Amino acid sequence: MELRQLEYFLMVSKLKSFTRAAERLYISQPAVTNTIHSLEDELGIQLFDRSQKQIILTTEGKIFYRHVENVMKGVSKTLLEINNLKNLNGGLLTIGITNLGSLNPDTEILQKFSKLYPNITITLVEKDSFTLQQDLSEEKIDTAFFFTSDNPAFTHMFLGNNELTLCCSFNHKFRYKNSIDWLSLSEEKIILSRNSGFFGHCLKEHIDKIDPPPQFIFEPMQVQTIKSLVASGAGISILPRELCETDTNLVTISFSPQFFLPHYMAYKNSRTKSHATEAFITFVKNFVTKGVDTL
Amino acid sequence: MMPVIAAVGSNHLIANEICLLTENILNGKIPISCFRTDEIQNIAPADFYICAPTQYDKLRHVLPSQRLFIFELIPTSTFFLEIARIPKKSTVYVFNNLLPYTKTLISYCIALGIDNLCFKAIAYENMSLSEITSCLKKAKYIIGVDRFVGPEVLLSPFYKKYLQKDVKIIAAKRTASVRSSCIFLHALATFYYTHAQKEYHCLLQFSPPTDASVLALKKLAIKIDETINNIRTASVQIIANQIDLSAKETCAEISFYDLNDNKQNDFSCLSHIVNRLLLTFAILNKKLEYISK
């Protein structure tokens, strides 16, 4: 008897479909079918009537469903998490980062954490920050690094500020400027997506005040594409300083006054979390309060 | 670090049932003693006393409440699945010593949708022998807790002679409910965690570390690792038991730390490992606490 047998059985019963249950459980349909078969063998009964177009619970299946539902009510998720503590220092962790790329101290946190917990498999998901928030709400990812702290469903840990700068090519007219104000961007060609969370959360307020407004071109989402287009002289962009200043093909210019982008690690305020997520949150908390060296 | 656990019942049948259940949950890792409620004041003190709800009021006056745990005993799925096979509209006799639990069993059946049978109670300690025998003679289907419908009561020569030859008896194996099991398991985990933490703090006092303290720390790491595995396995076994008491949680446990691994002989490295294990243990404990509430 395994917990997953009961988990699959409940899902198939609720959705009345092996295929849809498999989709919801992120596993293959044969895996679900085989698991249900083995459960039926163990119990010595047929749980589902498969002769109809839509599968339905048999009389015994209905009774078993009600019993299992009572048993698992309110405890199934936590028990699955406990079950996943098999490899006590292992587990899976999915972290969202914006498609602008990971900034410091994210990279430092990831490097130190993976060194401390070598058996935790970390998967990075790069998406727009709007999508990351949605994924975090739907628990498709465990934590995320992004630039806002306004979602009450999440706990946000402030990691620091990153300076936002204007970047241009070595041939651009702004190249000798030490600093620049927003109004100077009037009618400039800006290489940046207006649909990105980065633009919406961080830049829109400033850009909207520029008259006549700058022109947005290409609207790429990936930072490397933005930088290549800027370096080619196609236009200018606005990016965190640390993403541009090491690039020898680009010039970075501070805004006047300087403009900083707050940076957070966020996780959903749900009551239960996987062991790996708990370990990561604790690690980041220690990082923020004590610094990495004391861990 | 080994806790003393006592299973307590109004009679030895129930005490033994609770004892076997607890052993099943803990996979036989901790020995458990059985006692009747009236014996409890004369035994050596235990760290945990486990009883059925009916005994709680009597025991709470003589035992410390923080050491007293209730197992709410409920039949497994297989019992209800067997009852579901009884033809519709049949009369089913529910055999038990006392009347209240027959009503409980009937209500469990009805709650699960087994409502097309005619249930009748036979409570052998609450009814006259003539009433009991009259029911037994008519019965084609009898259900009840295995302790009472087995050879010790219903199938004993005293009652067996009244039964029809083709009577179908469905015996309920009972298990402890998820919540009541988890309350106990959480307390047990806290017991182990507190002891491990104390031992760890004692070992940290050695400065500079000695060979003996390094070895003790290594043994502690292994002990905590094993304990976490045992508690984790027990929590999953609790669910498997709800379905079928013979079901076993299938994961084989492998200890993460090797006592003979020379790479793990450094005190600070071991200390780091114990710290991490204690953190994992605390997470496990928190999850059990959440389920217990």
CSV table of C-alpha atoms in Angstrom, one decimal, chain B residues 119-276:
chain,number,residue,atom,x,y,z
B,119,PHE,CA,-29.1,-3.3,10.9
B,120,LYS,CA,-30.0,-4.9,14.3
B,121,ALA,CA,-27.9,-4.7,17.4
B,122,ILE,CA,-26.8,-7.7,19.6
B,123,ALA,CA,-25.1,-6.3,22.7
B,124,TYR,CA,-24.3,-9.4,24.7
B,125,GLU,CA,-23.6,-7.6,28.0
B,126,ASN,CA,-26.7,-5.4,27.7
B,127,MET,CA,-29.2,-8.0,26.5
B,128,SER,CA,-30.8,-11.1,28.0
B,129,LEU,CA,-29.5,-14.5,26.8
B,130,SER,CA,-32.9,-15.3,25.3
B,131,GLU,CA,-32.9,-12.1,23.3
B,132,ILE,CA,-29.3,-12.8,22.1
B,133,THR,CA,-30.0,-16.4,21.1
B,134,SER,CA,-33.2,-15.5,19.4
B,135,CYS,CA,-31.3,-13.1,17.2
B,136,LEU,CA,-28.3,-15.4,16.6
B,137,LYS,CA,-30.6,-18.2,15.4
B,138,LYS,CA,-32.2,-16.0,12.8
B,139,ALA,CA,-28.9,-14.3,11.7
B,140,LYS,CA,-27.6,-14.8,8.1
B,141,TYR,CA,-25.2,-12.0,8.4
B,142,ILE,CA,-23.3,-10.9,11.5
B,143,ILE,CA,-20.8,-8.1,11.7
B,144,GLY,CA,-18.7,-6.8,14.6
B,145,VAL,CA,-15.2,-6.2,15.9
B,146,ASP,CA,-12.9,-9.2,15.4
B,147,ARG,CA,-12.2,-9.6,19.1
B,148,PHE,CA,-16.0,-10.2,19.7
B,149,VAL,CA,-17.1,-12.1,16.6
B,150,GLY,CA,-14.0,-14.4,16.7
B,151,PRO,CA,-13.3,-17.6,18.7
B,152,GLU,CA,-13.2,-15.8,22.1
B,153,VAL,CA,-16.8,-14.7,22.2
B,154,LEU,CA,-19.2,-15.3,19.2
B,155,LEU,CA,-17.4,-18.4,17.9
B,156,SER,CA,-16.9,-19.8,21.4
B,157,PRO,CA,-18.9,-23.0,22.2
B,158,PHE,CA,-21.2,-20.9,24.3
B,159,TYR,CA,-22.7,-18.9,21.3
B,160,LYS,CA,-21.6,-21.0,18.4
B,161,LYS,CA,-24.3,-23.6,18.9
B,162,TYR,CA,-27.0,-20.9,18.2
B,163,LEU,CA,-25.5,-19.9,14.9
B,164,GLN,CA,-26.8,-21.1,11.5
B,165,LYS,CA,-24.3,-23.2,9.6
B,166,ASP,CA,-24.1,-20.9,6.6
B,167,VAL,CA,-24.0,-17.7,8.7
B,168,LYS,CA,-21.7,-15.1,7.1
B,169,ILE,CA,-19.6,-13.4,9.8
B,170,ILE,CA,-17.7,-10.2,8.8
B,171,ALA,CA,-15.1,-9.3,11.4
B,172,ALA,CA,-13.8,-5.7,11.6
B,173,LYS,CA,-10.2,-5.2,12.1
B,174,ARG,CA,-9.9,-1.9,13.8
B,175,THR,CA,-7.2,0.7,13.5
B,176,ALA,CA,-6.6,4.0,15.3
B,177,SER,CA,-7.9,7.0,13.4
B,178,VAL,CA,-5.4,9.2,11.6
B,179,ARG,CA,-5.8,12.1,13.9
B,180,SER,CA,-5.6,10.1,17.2
B,181,SER,CA,-2.6,8.2,15.8
B,182,CYS,CA,-0.8,11.4,14.8
B,183,ILE,CA,-1.4,13.1,18.2
B,184,PHE,CA,0.5,10.1,19.7
B,185,LEU,CA,3.2,10.1,17.0
B,186,HIS,CA,3.8,13.8,17.4
B,187,ALA,CA,4.3,13.3,21.2
B,188,LEU,CA,6.6,10.5,20.5
B,189,ALA,CA,8.6,12.5,18.0
B,190,THR,CA,8.8,15.4,20.5
B,191,PHE,CA,10.1,13.0,23.1
B,192,TYR,CA,12.9,11.8,20.8
B,193,TYR,CA,13.7,15.3,19.5
B,194,THR,CA,14.0,16.7,23.0
B,195,HIS,CA,16.4,13.9,24.1
B,196,ALA,CA,18.5,14.2,20.9
B,197,GLN,CA,18.8,17.9,21.3
B,198,LYS,CA,19.9,17.5,25.0
B,199,GLU,CA,22.5,14.9,24.0
B,200,TYR,CA,23.8,17.2,21.2
B,201,HIS,CA,24.2,20.2,23.5
B,202,CYS,CA,26.0,18.0,26.1
B,203,LEU,CA,28.4,16.8,23.4
B,204,LEU,CA,29.1,20.3,22.3
B,205,GLN,CA,30.6,21.0,25.7
B,206,PHE,CA,33.7,18.9,24.8
B,207,SER,CA,36.4,21.4,23.9
B,208,PRO,CA,38.6,20.3,22.3
B,209,PRO,CA,36.7,17.4,21.0
B,210,THR,CA,37.9,13.9,22.1
B,211,ASP,CA,37.8,10.7,20.0
B,212,ALA,CA,35.0,9.6,22.3
B,213,SER,CA,33.0,12.7,21.8
B,214,VAL,CA,33.4,12.4,18.0
B,215,LEU,CA,32.2,8.8,18.1
B,216,ALA,CA,29.3,9.8,20.3
B,217,LEU,CA,28.4,12.6,17.9
B,218,LYS,CA,28.5,10.1,15.0
B,219,LYS,CA,26.3,7.7,16.9
B,220,LEU,CA,23.9,10.5,17.7
B,221,ALA,CA,23.7,11.4,13.9
B,222,ILE,CA,22.8,7.8,13.0
B,223,LYS,CA,20.3,7.6,15.8
B,224,ILE,CA,18.5,10.8,14.8
B,225,ASP,CA,18.5,9.7,11.2
B,226,GLU,CA,17.0,6.3,12.1
B,227,THR,CA,14.4,7.9,14.3
B,228,ILE,CA,13.3,10.4,11.7
B,229,ASN,CA,13.0,7.5,9.2
B,230,ASN,CA,11.0,5.5,11.7
B,231,ILE,CA,8.6,8.3,12.5
B,232,ARG,CA,8.2,9.1,8.8
B,233,THR,CA,7.5,5.5,8.0
B,234,ALA,CA,5.0,5.3,10.9
B,235,SER,CA,3.1,8.3,9.7
B,236,VAL,CA,2.6,6.6,6.3
B,237,GLN,CA,1.8,3.3,8.0
B,238,ILE,CA,-1.1,5.1,9.8
B,239,ILE,CA,-2.7,5.7,6.5
B,240,ALA,CA,-2.1,2.3,5.1
B,241,ASN,CA,-3.7,0.9,8.2
B,242,GLN,CA,-6.9,2.7,7.5
B,243,ILE,CA,-7.3,0.6,4.4
B,244,ASP,CA,-6.1,-2.7,5.6
B,245,LEU,CA,-4.1,-3.6,8.7
B,246,SER,CA,-2.0,-6.1,6.8
B,247,ALA,CA,-0.8,-3.4,4.4
B,248,LYS,CA,2.7,-2.3,4.9
B,249,GLU,CA,4.4,0.9,3.9
B,250,THR,CA,6.6,-0.2,1.0
B,251,CYS,CA,9.6,2.0,1.2
B,252,ALA,CA,12.8,0.4,2.4
B,253,GLU,CA,14.7,2.7,4.7
B,254,ILE,CA,18.4,3.2,4.2
B,255,SER,CA,20.4,5.0,6.8
B,256,PHE,CA,22.0,8.1,5.3
B,257,TYR,CA,25.1,8.1,7.6
B,258,ASP,CA,27.7,5.4,7.8
B,259,LEU,CA,29.4,4.9,11.1
B,260,ASN,CA,32.5,3.5,9.3
B,261,ASP,CA,32.8,6.4,6.9
B,262,ASN,CA,36.1,8.0,7.8
B,263,LYS,CA,35.3,11.1,5.8
B,264,GLN,CA,32.7,11.9,8.5
B,265,ASN,CA,35.1,12.0,11.5
B,266,ASP,CA,35.6,15.6,11.8
B,267,PHE,CA,33.7,17.1,14.9
B,268,SER,CA,32.6,20.3,13.1
B,269,CYS,CA,31.4,18.4,10.1
B,270,LEU,CA,29.5,15.9,12.3
B,271,SER,CA,28.1,18.8,14.3
B,272,HIS,CA,26.9,20.4,11.0
B,273,ILE,CA,25.2,17.1,10.0
B,274,VAL,CA,23.5,16.8,13.4
B,275,ASN,CA,22.3,20.3,13.2
B,276,ARG,CA,20.8,19.6,9.8
